[in-house]
CSV table of C-alpha atoms and ligand atoms in Angstrom, one decimal:
chain,number,residue,atom,x,y,z
A,166,MET,CA,0.0,0.0,0.0
A,167,GLY,CA,3.0,2.3,-0.7
A,168,ASN,CA,1.0,4.8,-2.6
A,169,ARG,CA,-1.6,5.4,0.1
A,170,GLY,CA,-1.6,8.9,1.7
A,171,HIS,CA,-3.7,10.6,4.4
A,172,TRP,CA,-5.7,13.8,4.4
A,173,GLY,CA,-3.5,16.5,5.9
A,174,THR,CA,-6.2,18.2,7.8
A,175,ARG,CA,-9.8,17.7,9.0
A,176,LEU,CA,-10.9,20.6,6.8
A,177,GLY,CA,-9.0,19.1,3.8
A,178,PHE,CA,-11.2,16.0,4.0
A,179,ILE,CA,-14.4,17.8,4.3
A,180,MET,CA,-13.4,20.0,1.4
A,181,ALA,CA,-12.4,16.9,-0.7
A,182,ALA,CA,-15.6,15.1,0.1
A,183,SER,CA,-17.8,18.0,-0.7
A,184,GLY,CA,-15.6,18.6,-3.7
A,185,SER,CA,-16.5,15.3,-4.9
A,186,ALA,CA,-20.2,15.8,-4.1
A,187,ILE,CA,-20.7,19.2,-5.4
A,188,GLY,CA,-20.3,19.3,-9.1
A,189,LEU,CA,-22.3,19.1,-12.4
A,190,GLY,CA,-24.8,16.9,-10.5
A,191,ASN,CA,-25.9,20.0,-8.5
A,192,VAL,CA,-25.8,22.7,-11.0
A,193,TRP,CA,-26.4,20.9,-14.3
A,194,LYS,CA,-28.3,17.7,-13.6
A,195,PHE,CA,-30.4,18.5,-10.7
A,196,PRO,CA,-32.3,21.5,-12.4
A,197,TYR,CA,-32.6,19.6,-15.6
A,198,ILE,CA,-34.1,16.5,-14.3
A,199,THR,CA,-36.3,18.5,-11.9
A,200,GLY,CA,-37.7,20.3,-15.0
A,201,VAL,CA,-38.3,17.1,-16.9
A,202,HIS,CA,-40.0,15.4,-14.0
A,203,GLY,CA,-42.4,18.3,-13.3
A,204,GLY,CA,-40.9,20.0,-10.2
A,205,GLY,CA,-42.3,19.9,-6.7
A,206,ALA,CA,-43.1,16.2,-6.1
A,207,PHE,CA,-39.8,15.2,-7.8
A,208,VAL,CA,-37.8,17.5,-5.4
A,209,LEU,CA,-39.6,16.2,-2.4
A,210,ILE,CA,-38.8,12.5,-3.3
A,211,TYR,CA,-35.3,13.6,-4.0
A,212,ILE,CA,-35.0,15.2,-0.5
A,213,ILE,CA,-36.6,12.3,1.3
A,214,CYS,CA,-34.0,10.0,-0.5
A,215,ILE,CA,-31.1,12.2,0.5
A,216,ALA,CA,-32.1,12.2,4.2
A,217,LEU,CA,-33.3,8.6,4.5
A,218,ILE,CA,-31.0,6.6,2.3
A,219,GLY,CA,-28.2,8.9,1.2
A,220,ILE,CA,-26.8,10.0,4.5
A,221,PRO,CA,-26.8,6.4,5.9
A,222,ILE,CA,-25.2,5.1,2.8
A,223,LEU,CA,-22.6,7.9,3.0
A,224,LEU,CA,-21.8,6.9,6.6
A,225,ALA,CA,-21.8,3.2,5.7
A,226,GLU,CA,-19.1,4.0,3.0
A,227,PHE,CA,-16.9,6.0,5.3
A,228,ILE,CA,-17.1,3.2,7.8
A,229,VAL,CA,-16.0,0.6,5.3
A,230,GLY,CA,-13.4,2.7,3.8
A,231,ARG,CA,-11.8,4.0,7.0
A,232,SER,CA,-12.0,0.6,9.0
A,233,THR,CA,-10.2,-1.1,6.1
A,234,GLU,CA,-8.0,1.5,4.6
A,235,ARG,CA,-8.7,0.0,1.3
A,236,SER,CA,-10.3,1.0,-2.0
A,237,PRO,CA,-13.8,-0.7,-2.6
A,238,VAL,CA,-13.0,-4.1,-4.0
A,239,ALA,CA,-10.0,-4.7,-1.6
A,240,ALA,CA,-12.0,-3.2,1.3
A,241,PHE,CA,-14.8,-5.8,1.0
A,242,GLU,CA,-12.2,-8.6,0.5
A,243,LYS,CA,-10.4,-7.5,3.8
A,244,LEU,CA,-13.7,-7.4,5.7
A,245,GLU,CA,-14.5,-10.9,4.4
A,246,GLY,CA,-11.2,-12.1,5.7
A,247,GLY,CA,-9.5,-12.3,2.3
A,248,LYS,CA,-12.2,-14.4,0.8
A,249,LYS,CA,-13.3,-13.6,-2.8
A,250,ASN,CA,-17.0,-13.9,-2.4
A,251,PHE,CA,-20.3,-12.3,-3.4
A,252,TRP,CA,-19.5,-9.2,-1.4
A,253,LEU,CA,-16.8,-8.1,-3.7
A,254,VAL,CA,-19.7,-7.4,-6.2
A,255,PRO,CA,-20.6,-3.8,-4.8
A,256,GLY,CA,-17.0,-3.1,-5.0
A,257,TYR,CA,-16.6,-4.2,-8.7
A,258,MET,CA,-19.8,-2.5,-9.6
A,259,GLY,CA,-18.5,0.8,-8.2
A,260,VAL,CA,-15.5,0.5,-10.3
A,261,ILE,CA,-17.5,-0.2,-13.4
A,262,VAL,CA,-20.1,2.5,-12.7
A,263,ALA,CA,-17.3,5.1,-12.0
A,264,PHE,CA,-15.8,4.3,-15.3
A,265,ILE,CA,-19.1,4.8,-17.1
A,266,ILE,CA,-20.0,8.1,-15.3
A,267,LEU,CA,-16.4,9.4,-16.0
A,268,SER,CA,-16.9,9.0,-19.6
A,269,TYR,CA,-20.0,11.1,-20.0
A,270,TYR,CA,-19.3,13.5,-17.1
A,271,SER,CA,-16.3,14.6,-19.0
A,272,VAL,CA,-18.4,15.4,-22.2
A,273,VAL,CA,-20.7,17.6,-20.1
A,274,ALA,CA,-17.7,19.2,-18.4
A,275,GLY,CA,-16.6,19.9,-21.9
A,276,TRP,CA,-19.8,21.9,-22.5
A,277,VAL,CA,-19.0,23.9,-19.5
A,278,LEU,CA,-15.4,24.5,-20.8
A,279,ASP,CA,-16.9,25.8,-24.0
A,280,TYR,CA,-19.1,28.2,-22.1
A,281,THR,CA,-16.2,29.2,-20.0
A,282,GLY,CA,-14.2,30.2,-23.1
A,283,LYS,CA,-17.2,32.1,-24.4
A,284,ALA,CA,-17.5,34.0,-21.1
A,285,VAL,CA,-13.8,34.8,-21.2
A,286,SER,CA,-14.1,36.3,-24.6
A,287,GLY,CA,-16.9,38.5,-23.5
A,288,THR,CA,-19.8,36.7,-25.1
A,289,PHE,CA,-22.2,36.9,-22.3
A,290,GLY,CA,-22.7,40.6,-21.8
A,291,GLN,CA,-25.8,42.5,-22.5
A,292,GLY,CA,-27.7,42.2,-25.6
A,293,HIS,CA,-28.1,38.5,-26.0
A,294,ASP,CA,-31.7,37.5,-26.6
A,295,VAL,CA,-33.3,34.1,-26.2
A,296,ALA,CA,-33.0,33.2,-29.8
A,297,SER,CA,-29.2,34.0,-30.2
A,298,ILE,CA,-28.6,32.0,-27.0
A,299,LYS,CA,-30.4,29.1,-28.5
A,300,SER,CA,-28.5,29.1,-31.7
A,301,MET,CA,-25.3,29.3,-29.6
A,302,LEU,CA,-26.2,26.2,-27.9
A,303,GLY,CA,-27.5,24.5,-31.1
A,304,ASN,CA,-24.0,25.2,-32.7
A,305,LEU,CA,-22.2,23.6,-29.9
A,306,LEU,CA,-24.4,20.4,-29.7
A,307,SER,CA,-24.3,19.9,-33.5
A,308,ASN,CA,-20.5,20.1,-33.5
A,309,GLY,CA,-19.4,16.6,-32.4
A,310,HIS,CA,-15.7,17.1,-33.2
A,311,TRP,CA,-15.4,20.1,-31.1
A,312,GLN,CA,-17.2,18.4,-28.2
A,313,VAL,CA,-14.5,15.6,-28.5
A,314,VAL,CA,-11.7,18.3,-28.3
A,315,LEU,CA,-13.3,19.7,-25.1
A,316,HIS,CA,-13.9,16.3,-23.7
A,317,ALA,CA,-10.2,15.4,-24.3
A,318,LEU,CA,-9.2,18.6,-22.6
A,319,PHE,CA,-11.2,17.9,-19.5
A,320,MET,CA,-10.2,14.3,-19.4
A,321,GLY,CA,-6.6,15.2,-19.8
A,322,ILE,CA,-6.6,17.7,-17.0
A,323,THR,CA,-8.4,15.3,-14.6
A,324,THR,CA,-5.9,12.5,-15.6
A,325,PHE,CA,-3.0,14.8,-15.0
A,326,ILE,CA,-4.2,15.7,-11.4
A,327,VAL,CA,-5.0,12.1,-10.5
A,328,MET,CA,-1.5,11.1,-11.6
A,329,PHE,CA,-0.1,13.3,-8.9
A,330,GLY,CA,-1.8,11.5,-6.0
A,331,VAL,CA,-4.0,12.2,-3.1
A,332,LYS,CA,-2.8,15.2,-1.3
A,333,LYS,CA,-1.1,17.4,-3.8
A,334,GLY,CA,-3.9,16.8,-6.4
A,335,LEU,CA,-7.2,16.6,-4.6
A,336,GLU,CA,-6.8,18.6,-1.4
A,337,LYS,CA,-5.3,21.7,-2.7
A,338,ALA,CA,-7.7,22.2,-5.6
A,339,SER,CA,-10.7,21.9,-3.4
A,340,ASP,CA,-9.6,24.0,-0.5
A,341,ILE,CA,-9.5,27.3,-2.4
A,342,LEU,CA,-12.0,26.9,-5.1
A,343,MET,CA,-15.2,25.5,-3.5
A,344,PRO,CA,-15.8,28.4,-1.2
A,345,VAL,CA,-15.5,31.0,-4.0
A,346,LEU,CA,-18.0,29.0,-6.1
A,347,PHE,CA,-20.3,29.0,-3.2
A,348,VAL,CA,-20.2,32.8,-2.9
A,349,ILE,CA,-20.8,33.3,-6.6
A,350,LEU,CA,-23.8,31.0,-6.6
A,351,LEU,CA,-25.1,32.9,-3.6
A,352,CYS,CA,-24.9,36.1,-5.6
A,353,LEU,CA,-26.7,34.6,-8.5
A,354,PHE,CA,-29.3,32.9,-6.3
A,355,GLY,CA,-29.8,36.3,-4.7
A,356,TYR,CA,-30.1,38.2,-7.8
A,357,SER,CA,-32.6,35.6,-9.3
A,358,PHE,CA,-35.2,36.8,-6.7
A,359,THR,CA,-35.4,40.1,-8.5
A,360,LEU,CA,-36.6,38.4,-11.7
A,361,SER,CA,-40.4,38.3,-12.2
A,362,GLY,CA,-40.5,34.6,-12.4
A,363,ALA,CA,-39.0,34.0,-9.0
A,364,GLY,CA,-42.3,33.3,-7.3
A,365,GLU,CA,-43.4,30.8,-9.9
A,366,ALA,CA,-40.0,29.1,-9.6
A,367,LEU,CA,-40.5,28.7,-5.9
A,368,SER,CA,-43.8,27.2,-6.3
A,369,PHE,CA,-42.8,25.0,-9.1
A,370,LEU,CA,-39.9,23.6,-7.0
A,371,PHE,CA,-41.6,23.5,-3.6
A,372,SER,CA,-45.3,22.8,-3.9
A,373,PRO,CA,-45.5,19.1,-4.7
A,374,ASN,CA,-47.9,18.1,-7.5
A,375,PHE,CA,-47.9,14.3,-7.7
A,376,ASP,CA,-50.0,14.3,-10.9
A,377,LYS,CA,-46.8,15.3,-12.8
A,378,LEU,CA,-44.5,12.6,-11.3
A,379,THR,CA,-44.1,9.4,-13.3
A,380,PRO,CA,-42.6,6.2,-12.0
A,381,ALA,CA,-39.4,7.0,-14.1
A,382,GLY,CA,-39.4,10.2,-12.1
A,383,VAL,CA,-39.4,8.5,-8.8
A,384,ILE,CA,-36.5,6.3,-9.7
A,385,GLU,CA,-34.7,9.3,-11.2
A,386,ALA,CA,-35.0,11.2,-8.0
A,387,MET,CA,-33.7,8.3,-6.0
A,388,GLY,CA,-30.8,7.6,-8.5
A,389,HIS,CA,-29.9,11.3,-8.4
A,390,SER,CA,-29.7,11.4,-4.6
A,391,PHE,CA,-26.9,8.7,-5.0
A,392,PHE,CA,-25.3,10.5,-7.8
A,393,THR,CA,-25.2,13.9,-6.2
A,394,LEU,CA,-23.7,12.6,-2.9
A,395,SER,CA,-21.2,10.6,-4.8
A,396,VAL,CA,-22.3,7.4,-3.0
A,397,ALA,CA,-22.9,3.8,-4.0
A,398,MET,CA,-19.9,3.6,-6.3
A,399,GLY,CA,-17.2,3.5,-3.7
A,400,ILE,CA,-16.0,7.0,-3.9
A,401,MET,CA,-16.6,7.6,-0.3
A,402,ILE,CA,-15.2,4.3,0.5
A,403,THR,CA,-12.0,5.2,-1.2
A,404,TYR,CA,-12.0,8.8,0.3
A,405,GLY,CA,-12.8,7.3,3.8
A,406,SER,CA,-9.8,5.1,3.5
A,407,TYR,CA,-7.6,8.1,3.4
A,408,LEU,CA,-9.3,9.5,6.5
A,409,ASN,CA,-7.7,9.8,9.9
A,410,ARG,CA,-9.2,8.0,12.8
A,411,ASP,CA,-9.8,11.0,14.9
A,412,GLN,CA,-12.4,12.6,12.6
A,413,HIS,CA,-16.1,12.8,13.4
A,414,LEU,CA,-17.9,10.9,10.8
A,415,VAL,CA,-21.4,12.0,11.5
A,416,ARG,CA,-20.7,15.8,11.7
A,417,THR,CA,-18.5,15.6,8.6
A,418,SER,CA,-21.3,13.6,6.6
A,419,LEU,CA,-24.0,16.0,7.6
A,420,LEU,CA,-22.0,19.0,6.6
A,421,VAL,CA,-21.3,17.5,3.2
A,422,VAL,CA,-24.9,16.6,2.6
A,423,LEU,CA,-26.1,19.9,3.8
A,424,LEU,CA,-23.8,21.8,1.5
A,425,ASP,CA,-24.5,19.6,-1.4
A,426,THR,CA,-28.3,19.9,-1.1
A,427,MET,CA,-28.3,23.6,-0.6
A,428,ILE,CA,-26.3,24.2,-3.8
A,429,ALA,CA,-28.6,22.1,-5.7
A,430,LEU,CA,-31.7,23.8,-4.4
A,431,MET,CA,-29.9,27.4,-5.0
A,432,ALA,CA,-29.2,26.3,-8.6
A,433,GLY,CA,-32.8,25.1,-8.9
A,434,VAL,CA,-34.2,28.4,-7.8
A,435,MET,CA,-31.9,30.3,-10.0
A,436,ILE,CA,-32.5,28.3,-13.2
A,437,PHE,CA,-36.3,28.2,-12.9
A,438,SER,CA,-36.6,31.8,-12.1
A,439,ILE,CA,-35.0,32.4,-15.4
A,440,VAL,CA,-37.2,29.8,-17.0
A,441,PHE,CA,-40.4,31.3,-15.9
A,442,SER,CA,-39.2,34.9,-16.4
A,443,PHE,CA,-38.4,34.5,-20.1
A,444,GLY,CA,-41.0,31.9,-20.9
A,445,LEU,CA,-38.4,29.1,-21.6
A,446,ASP,CA,-39.0,25.4,-21.5
A,447,ALA,CA,-38.7,23.9,-18.0
A,448,GLY,CA,-38.3,20.5,-19.5
A,449,GLY,CA,-35.6,21.4,-21.9
A,450,GLY,CA,-33.4,18.5,-21.0
A,451,PRO,CA,-29.6,18.1,-20.5
A,452,THR,CA,-28.9,21.4,-22.0
A,453,LEU,CA,-31.2,23.4,-19.7
A,454,ILE,CA,-28.6,25.4,-17.8
A,455,PHE,CA,-26.9,26.3,-21.0
A,456,SER,CA,-30.0,27.7,-22.6
A,457,THR,CA,-31.0,29.6,-19.5
A,458,LEU,CA,-28.0,31.0,-17.7
A,459,PRO,CA,-26.8,33.3,-20.5
A,460,THR,CA,-30.1,35.0,-20.4
A,461,LEU,CA,-29.4,35.8,-16.8
A,462,PHE,CA,-26.0,37.1,-17.5
A,463,ALA,CA,-27.4,39.3,-20.3
A,464,GLN,CA,-29.9,40.9,-17.7
A,465,MET,CA,-27.8,41.5,-14.7
A,466,PRO,CA,-25.4,44.4,-14.1
A,467,GLY,CA,-21.9,43.1,-14.4
A,468,GLY,CA,-23.2,39.9,-15.9
A,469,SER,CA,-20.3,39.5,-18.4
A,470,VAL,CA,-17.8,39.6,-15.5
A,471,ILE,CA,-19.8,37.4,-13.2
A,472,SER,CA,-20.3,34.7,-16.1
A,473,ILE,CA,-16.5,34.4,-16.3
A,474,GLY,CA,-16.3,33.7,-12.6
A,475,PHE,CA,-19.2,31.3,-12.6
A,476,PHE,CA,-18.1,29.1,-15.5
A,477,ILE,CA,-14.5,29.0,-14.5
A,478,LEU,CA,-15.6,27.8,-11.0
A,479,LEU,CA,-18.2,25.4,-12.3
A,480,SER,CA,-15.4,23.9,-14.4
A,481,PHE,CA,-13.5,23.4,-11.2
A,482,ALA,CA,-16.2,22.0,-9.5
A,483,ALA,CA,-16.6,19.5,-12.2
A,484,LEU,CA,-13.0,18.8,-12.0
A,485,THR,CA,-13.1,18.1,-8.3
A,486,SER,CA,-15.8,15.6,-9.0
A,487,GLY,CA,-14.3,14.2,-12.0
A,488,ILE,CA,-11.1,13.5,-10.1
A,489,SER,CA,-13.0,11.7,-7.5
A,490,ILE,CA,-14.7,9.5,-10.0
A,491,MET,CA,-11.5,8.6,-11.7
A,492,GLU,CA,-9.9,7.9,-8.3
A,493,VAL,CA,-12.1,4.9,-7.8
A,494,VAL,CA,-11.0,3.2,-10.8
A,495,VAL,CA,-7.4,4.2,-10.4
A,496,ALA,CA,-7.3,3.1,-6.7
A,497,TYR,CA,-8.7,-0.2,-7.7
A,498,LEU,CA,-5.9,-0.9,-10.2
A,499,ILE,CA,-3.2,0.4,-7.7
A,500,ASP,CA,-4.6,-1.9,-4.9
A,501,THR,CA,-5.4,-4.9,-6.9
A,502,PHE,CA,-2.7,-5.1,-9.6
A,503,ASP,CA,0.0,-3.0,-7.9
A,504,TRP,CA,0.1,-0.6,-10.8
A,505,GLU,CA,2.0,2.5,-10.5
A,506,ARG,CA,-0.4,5.4,-9.9
A,507,LYS,CA,0.7,7.2,-13.1
A,508,LYS,CA,0.3,4.2,-15.2
A,509,ALA,CA,-3.2,3.5,-13.8
A,510,ALA,CA,-4.4,7.1,-14.2
A,511,PHE,CA,-3.2,7.3,-17.8
A,512,THR,CA,-4.8,4.0,-18.9
A,513,VAL,CA,-8.1,4.9,-17.2
A,514,GLY,CA,-8.0,8.4,-18.8
A,515,ILE,CA,-7.5,7.1,-22.3
A,516,ALA,CA,-10.1,4.3,-21.9
A,517,ALA,CA,-12.9,6.6,-20.4
A,518,PHE,CA,-12.1,9.2,-23.2
A,519,VAL,CA,-12.7,6.5,-25.9
A,520,LEU,CA,-16.0,5.5,-24.3
A,521,GLY,CA,-17.0,9.1,-23.9
A,522,LEU,CA,-16.8,9.5,-27.7
A,523,LEU,CA,-20.3,7.9,-28.0
A,524,SER,CA,-21.6,10.6,-25.7
A,525,ALA,CA,-19.9,13.4,-27.4
A,526,TYR,CA,-21.5,12.3,-30.7
A,527,SER,CA,-24.9,11.6,-29.2
A,528,TYR,CA,-26.5,14.8,-30.3
A,529,ASN,CA,-25.0,15.1,-33.7
A,530,ALA,CA,-23.4,12.2,-35.7
A,531,LEU,CA,-25.2,9.5,-33.7
A,532,GLY,CA,-28.3,11.6,-33.1
A,533,ASP,CA,-30.4,9.1,-35.0
A,534,PHE,CA,-29.1,6.1,-33.1
A,535,LYS,CA,-31.3,5.1,-30.2
A,536,ILE,CA,-30.6,2.1,-28.1
A,537,PRO,CA,-33.7,0.0,-27.8
A,538,VAL,CA,-34.2,0.1,-24.1
A,539,ALA,CA,-37.9,1.3,-23.9
A,540,PHE,CA,-38.8,-1.9,-22.2
A,541,ILE,CA,-36.7,-0.8,-19.2
A,542,PHE,CA,-36.9,3.0,-19.3
A,543,GLY,CA,-40.1,3.6,-21.1
A,544,GLU,CA,-38.3,5.1,-24.1
A,545,ASP,CA,-35.4,4.4,-26.4
A,546,LEU,CA,-32.3,6.5,-25.5
A,547,VAL,CA,-29.2,8.0,-27.3
A,548,PHE,CA,-25.8,6.8,-25.9
A,549,PHE,CA,-25.4,9.9,-23.6
A,550,ASP,CA,-28.8,9.3,-21.9
A,551,PHE,CA,-28.3,5.5,-21.9
A,552,PHE,CA,-25.1,5.8,-20.0
A,553,ASP,CA,-26.5,8.3,-17.4
A,554,LYS,CA,-29.7,6.2,-16.8
A,555,VAL,CA,-27.9,2.9,-16.6
A,556,ALA,CA,-25.3,4.3,-14.2
A,557,SER,CA,-27.6,6.6,-12.0
A,558,ASN,CA,-30.8,4.6,-12.1
A,559,ILE,CA,-29.7,1.0,-12.1
A,560,PHE,CA,-26.1,0.7,-10.9
A,561,LEU,CA,-26.1,3.3,-8.2
A,562,PRO,CA,-29.3,2.0,-6.5
A,563,LEU,CA,-28.2,-1.6,-6.6
A,564,GLY,CA,-24.8,-0.5,-5.4
A,565,GLY,CA,-26.5,1.3,-2.5
A,566,LEU,CA,-28.6,-1.6,-1.7
A,567,LEU,CA,-25.8,-3.9,-1.4
A,568,ILE,CA,-23.6,-1.7,0.7
A,569,SER,CA,-26.6,-0.9,2.9
A,570,ILE,CA,-27.2,-4.6,3.4
A,571,TYR,CA,-23.6,-5.4,4.0
A,572,VAL,CA,-23.0,-2.7,6.7
A,573,GLY,CA,-26.5,-3.3,8.2
A,574,TRP,CA,-26.5,-7.1,8.4
A,575,LYS,CA,-23.0,-8.4,7.9
A,576,LEU,CA,-20.4,-6.0,9.1
A,577,ASP,CA,-19.1,-6.9,12.6
A,578,ARG,CA,-20.8,-4.6,15.1
A,579,LYS,CA,-17.6,-4.0,16.9
A,580,ILE,CA,-16.0,-2.6,13.7
A,581,LEU,CA,-18.9,-0.3,13.2
A,582,ASP,CA,-19.1,0.8,16.8
A,583,ASP,CA,-15.3,1.6,16.8
A,584,GLU,CA,-15.8,4.1,14.0
A,585,PHE,CA,-17.7,6.5,16.1
A,586,ILE,CA,-16.4,8.8,18.7
A,587,PRO,CA,-18.2,8.5,22.1
A,588,ALA,CA,-20.3,11.6,21.5
A,589,GLU,CA,-21.6,10.3,18.1
A,590,LYS,CA,-22.3,6.7,19.3
A,591,VAL,CA,-26.0,7.4,19.8
A,592,ILE,CA,-26.3,7.3,16.1
A,593,VAL,CA,-25.2,3.7,15.8
A,594,GLN,CA,-28.6,2.1,16.8
A,595,PRO,CA,-30.7,4.2,14.4
A,596,LEU,CA,-28.1,3.9,11.7
A,597,VAL,CA,-28.1,0.1,11.9
A,598,PHE,CA,-31.9,0.0,11.9
A,599,ILE,CA,-32.1,2.1,8.7
A,600,LEU,CA,-29.3,0.2,6.9
A,601,LYS,CA,-31.0,-3.0,7.8
A,602,TYR,CA,-34.5,-2.5,7.0
A,603,ILE,CA,-35.6,1.0,5.8
A,604,ALA,CA,-32.9,1.7,3.1
A,605,PRO,CA,-33.0,-1.7,1.4
A,606,VAL,CA,-36.8,-1.8,1.5
A,607,ALA,CA,-37.2,1.6,0.1
A,608,ILE,CA,-34.5,1.1,-2.6
A,609,ALA,CA,-36.1,-2.2,-3.7
A,610,ILE,CA,-39.6,-0.7,-4.0
A,611,VAL,CA,-38.6,2.4,-5.8
A,612,PHE,CA,-36.2,0.4,-8.1
A,613,LEU,CA,-39.1,-2.0,-9.1
A,614,TYR,CA,-41.7,0.6,-9.2
A,615,GLY,CA,-39.6,2.9,-11.5
A,616,LEU,CA,-38.6,0.4,-14.1
A,617,HIS,CA,-40.9,0.1,-17.1
A,618,PHE,CA,-41.2,-3.7,-17.3
A,619,THR,CA,-42.5,-3.8,-13.7
A,620,ASN,CA,-45.4,-1.7,-14.5
A,621,PRO,CA,-47.8,-4.7,-14.9
A,622,LEU,CA,-46.7,-5.9,-11.5
A,623,PHE,CA,-47.7,-2.7,-9.8
A,624,GLU,CA,-50.9,-2.5,-11.8
A,625,ALA,CA,-51.8,-5.9,-10.7
A,626,ILE,CA,-51.8,-4.7,-7.2
A,627,GLY,CA,-53.9,-1.7,-8.0
A,628,ILE,CA,-51.1,0.9,-8.4
A,629,SER,CA,-51.6,2.4,-11.8
A,630,HIS,CA,-48.9,4.4,-13.5
B,747,LIG,N1,-21.5,14.0,-7.2
B,747,LIG,C1,-20.9,14.6,-8.3
B,747,LIG,C2,-21.8,15.7,-8.8
B,747,LIG,O1,-22.8,16.0,-8.2
B,747,LIG,C3,-20.8,13.7,-9.4
B,747,LIG,C4,-20.5,12.3,-9.2
B,747,LIG,C5,-21.4,11.3,-9.4
B,747,LIG,C6,-19.3,12.0,-8.4
B,747,LIG,C7,-21.0,10.1,-9.0
B,747,LIG,C8,-19.0,10.9,-8.1
B,747,LIG,C9,-19.9,9.9,-8.3
B,747,LIG,O2,-21.5,16.4,-9.8
C-alpha cells in the first residue's frame, strides 16, 4: 500500500468530500431532471431519499473505507477475511459505474469549458436575446468534433491531477475553489429573486404536485440522490480510506450533505426563475442550464464579469468531482494489480475518453441512433442518456442496496461501533436500523416501481402508472 496517503487536515477531508459531491450533478443535472419530471413532487422525493437513504449510505461507506484503509474491492475482501466472495460485487460495480460516469461526465464538463471560453471572450454581456442563446447552444451540440476536443481537454486535466496523488492533487484544488464557487452561486441566487418569475420558480420547486410525477421520475429522484452525494460507487469508501481515525464521521457527513443539497436547491431556484421569467421550456433536458444562464447574464449588471467567474468555478467543481470518479478506478488498479499510480491514471483516462466519444456524438453524428431500451426505461435512448440512466438509475441504486445490506446485516458490530467517537455513538442504533430495514426496502420498492417492465406488477396490485 505504498501509494496510500492521508488527508493532511480535517478541513481538507471535508473539502475534498464536498468537492466530490458538489459538481455538475448539482448545477447541471438537478435543475434539468427536476424540470423534466415536473418540479415539486420530484424535489420532495429527492430530498426524502437524501435524508433517509443517502446520509446512512454515505456513513456506511466512510465506515467501510476507514476501517479497512482500502479501495472498494480490496475493502470488502479485507472485511471478508480475504475471501473472494459475493461481497466483492458492490466493489466491482462501483469500479464499473465510476468508469461509465467518468466517460459522459467529461463530455458535459466539456460543454462547461466551451461556455467558460465564451464567457472569457466576453460573449455573455448585455444584448443577447433568447434566440441567439439558443442558436449558440445549437451550434455547440451539433459540433461533435469540437465536443471531442473539449472532452479530451477535461479528461486530460483530470488524468494529470490524479496522476499526482491524493494530497497534492485533490486537497489543494478543493480547498481554495469551492468556497469561492459558493459565494458566486449565492450572488446569482440572490439576484434571481429580482426576476419576475422567481415566485413561480419557488412554487414549481416546492409545492408538490404528484400528478406530474411518473414512476420514471421516482427512480430518477432516488438515483440522483446517490449521484449527487457521490455514493454507492465506492468513492466515499475510497475517500474514507484516506481519512484519519480521529475525525467525526457524523458531523462531517451531515455537513457535506447539507452543502450539497443547498447548492442544488440554490441552482434550481436560479434556473427556474430564469425559465419562468423568460417563458423558456422547463423540460428542456440536459442542456437546460446552457440555454437559461446566458439570459441571466445578459440581464444582470456586471453579468459578463460574473459569467466568467461562474463558468470557471463550475469547471473546477466539475474537475473535483471528475477527479474523485477517476480515483475509484485508479485506486482499484493500484490496490489490486499493484500498478503505478501514473500508469493507472493514464490508462483509465484514455479508456474513459474513448467510451465518452459515444456521448460526445450523441446529439449530432449519432443523433438518430437510439438504443432500444424502452422496455426498461419507457423510451429508447441515445448513448449519452443511456449511460446516465444505466449508471444513475440502475447501478447506483443496486450498489447502494448492497452496501446498505452489508453494513447493516453483515459487518461486525464492533468494527462499526469503533468508527464512532463517544459523542456520536448514539447514532449507531438508528443507523443500523435504517441500513438493515428502511434503506434496502425503500430502494427495492422504488427500483421495481420505476422500471418500465415492472409496471404490470404494480398495476396488478392496483397501483396504476
Ligand atoms: N456528485 C458529483 C456531482 O454531483 C458527481 C459524481 C457522481 C461524483 C457520481 C462521483 C460519483 O457532480
